[in-house]
Structures are given as structure tokens and as C-alpha cells.
Coordinates of C-alpha atoms in Angstrom, one line a residue:
M1 CA -3.1 20.0 -2.8
S2 CA -5.6 17.9 -0.8
T3 CA -5.7 17.0 2.8
G4 CA -7.3 14.2 4.7
P5 CA -6.0 13.5 8.2
T6 CA -4.6 16.8 9.5
H7 CA -1.1 15.5 9.8
L8 CA -0.8 14.6 6.1
T9 CA -0.7 16.6 2.9
H10 CA -1.2 15.1 -0.5
I11 CA 0.3 16.8 -3.6
P12 CA -1.1 14.9 -6.6
A13 CA 0.5 17.0 -9.3
P14 CA 3.6 19.2 -8.4
D15 CA 4.3 22.0 -10.9
G16 CA 5.9 20.6 -14.0
V17 CA 5.1 16.9 -13.2
F18 CA 2.5 15.0 -15.2
P19 CA -0.5 14.2 -13.0
A20 CA -0.8 10.6 -11.9
T21 CA -4.2 8.8 -11.8
A22 CA -3.3 5.7 -9.7
Y23 CA -1.2 7.4 -6.9
T24 CA -0.1 10.7 -5.4
H25 CA 3.3 12.1 -6.4
V26 CA 4.1 13.6 -3.0
V27 CA 2.7 12.9 0.5
L28 CA 4.2 14.6 3.5
G29 CA 3.3 14.7 7.2
T30 CA 4.4 15.0 10.7
G31 CA 4.3 12.4 13.4
R32 CA 5.6 8.9 14.2
F33 CA 7.1 6.9 11.3
V34 CA 5.9 3.3 10.8
A35 CA 7.4 0.9 8.3
V36 CA 5.5 -2.3 7.4
S37 CA 7.6 -5.1 5.8
G38 CA 6.4 -6.5 2.6
Q39 CA 3.4 -8.6 3.1
L40 CA 2.5 -11.8 1.2
A41 CA -0.8 -13.6 0.7
L42 CA -0.5 -15.7 3.8
D43 CA -3.3 -16.3 6.3
A44 CA -2.7 -16.4 10.1
D45 CA -1.7 -20.1 9.9
G46 CA 0.9 -19.4 7.2
A47 CA -1.1 -20.9 4.4
L48 CA -1.1 -19.3 0.9
V49 CA -4.4 -17.6 0.1
G50 CA -5.4 -17.5 -3.6
A51 CA -2.9 -19.7 -5.4
G52 CA -2.8 -18.4 -9.0
D53 CA -5.4 -15.7 -8.3
P54 CA -4.0 -12.2 -8.2
A55 CA -7.3 -10.7 -6.9
A56 CA -7.5 -13.1 -3.9
Q57 CA -3.8 -12.6 -3.1
A58 CA -4.2 -8.8 -3.3
R59 CA -7.1 -8.8 -0.9
Q60 CA -5.2 -11.0 1.6
V61 CA -2.1 -8.8 1.3
F62 CA -4.1 -5.6 2.0
G63 CA -5.8 -7.4 4.9
N64 CA -2.4 -8.3 6.3
L65 CA -1.2 -4.7 5.8
G66 CA -4.2 -3.5 7.7
R67 CA -3.5 -5.9 10.6
C68 CA 0.1 -4.7 10.7
L69 CA -0.9 -1.1 10.7
A70 CA -3.4 -1.8 13.5
A71 CA -0.6 -3.4 15.5
A72 CA 1.3 -0.1 15.2
G73 CA -1.8 1.8 16.4
T74 CA -2.9 3.2 13.0
D75 CA -4.8 2.4 9.8
F76 CA -4.6 3.0 6.1
D77 CA -5.5 6.7 6.6
S78 CA -1.9 7.2 7.7
V79 CA -0.2 5.4 4.8
V80 CA 2.1 7.7 2.8
K81 CA 3.9 5.2 0.6
L82 CA 3.2 1.7 -0.9
T83 CA 5.7 -0.3 -2.8
Y84 CA 4.3 -3.2 -5.0
F85 CA 6.6 -6.0 -6.0
V86 CA 4.9 -8.2 -8.6
T87 CA 6.0 -11.1 -10.8
D88 CA 3.8 -9.7 -13.6
M89 CA 2.7 -6.1 -14.2
A90 CA -0.7 -7.6 -15.4
Y91 CA -1.6 -8.0 -11.7
L92 CA -1.7 -4.2 -11.1
P93 CA -5.5 -3.9 -11.9
A94 CA -6.3 -6.5 -9.3
I95 CA -4.0 -4.8 -6.8
R96 CA -5.6 -1.4 -7.4
E97 CA -9.1 -2.9 -7.0
A98 CA -8.1 -4.4 -3.6
R99 CA -6.2 -1.2 -2.6
D100 CA -9.3 0.9 -3.3
A101 CA -11.4 -1.2 -0.9
F102 CA -9.0 -0.3 1.9
L103 CA -7.8 3.3 1.0
D104 CA -9.7 6.4 -0.1
P105 CA -9.1 6.6 -3.9
A106 CA -9.3 10.4 -3.6
R107 CA -6.3 10.4 -1.2
L108 CA -3.9 7.7 -2.5
P109 CA -0.4 7.4 -1.1
A110 CA 2.8 7.8 -3.1
S111 CA 3.5 4.4 -4.8
S112 CA 6.1 2.5 -6.8
A113 CA 5.6 -0.8 -8.7
V114 CA 8.5 -3.1 -9.5
Q115 CA 8.3 -6.3 -11.5
V116 CA 10.6 -8.9 -10.1
A117 CA 11.8 -12.3 -11.4
A118 CA 10.6 -14.1 -8.3
L119 CA 9.5 -13.7 -4.7
V120 CA 10.3 -15.8 -1.7
G121 CA 8.2 -18.7 -3.1
P122 CA 7.0 -19.7 -6.6
D123 CA 3.3 -19.3 -5.8
F124 CA 3.5 -15.8 -4.5
L125 CA 2.4 -13.3 -7.2
M126 CA 3.0 -10.1 -5.2
E127 CA 4.5 -8.6 -2.1
I128 CA 3.5 -5.1 -0.8
E129 CA 5.1 -2.9 1.8
A130 CA 3.8 0.3 3.4
Y131 CA 5.1 3.4 5.1
A132 CA 2.9 5.4 7.4
I133 CA 3.1 8.5 9.5
V134 CA 1.0 8.4 12.6
P135 CA -0.1 11.7 14.3
T136 CA 2.1 12.6 17.3
G137 CA 0.3 11.9 20.5
E138 CA -1.4 8.7 19.3
P139 CA -0.2 5.8 21.4
A140 CA 1.6 2.9 19.8
A141 CA -0.2 -0.4 20.2

């Protein structure tokens, strides 16, 4: 078990479960729950960032997630779960690279990856949602 922020506990390899290398199997904590809707690679004006470029889209998506978390009064340190919706599993390395620029690779959240036939528009390659637990007593934004 590893801990980062005192309100979260990471259990990377529960007994009898094969250890994961790109996520943590179990993350638990106490505090205020925050759900961030799936984010797309859109800038503040609603324009697509990185058409056809999974790395650029992933960086924009994680930037958007960070802005949403900040609006809830928290940051990536409180994220307990990420869900990746991708149109091609080949985009996962680009997503992981972007993720590791925003999250501590030694304390990764629980994660799921789902390949989908399509997203809300044909140029979107991924959508990522996040769940976080913010320590009790921290004010909402």
C-alpha cells in the first residue's frame, strides 16, 4: 500500500490480483466526492485541438480535466479514478504520456479503458472522465 495525500490510500496489488503497471487496482479515501464529466480536446473557444493527433488531444483533455478539478477546488492529487473512452486502443501510449505529465506515476488512480465505435464527433479520438475525493474541510471553489 502506498499513500500520497493523507486522505487517499492506493492499493496497487491486492492479494491474489495480478499487479498492474499503468494504474492502481484500488484507491480509497475520505472526503468530498467530485465527478468530472468526460472531457474532449476542445479549447476555451470550443475549437478542436489536435485533429488526427492523439498526443495533442490527450494533452488538451488532461489540461481540461485539470481546469475542471480546479473549479471544484482540487487538483490531480485527489483523483481516484479515470475512465478513458477511445476510438482506437493504439492511442493509450499517448494518453499515458500525457497523464504522466499531470499525475504522479508512482500514485496512479484506478482506471478503465473502453474502445468505442464513435464519440460525439468524428474528429474526437478520446474522451476522459475523472472521479476525485477532496479532503473534508477544503472549500469548494
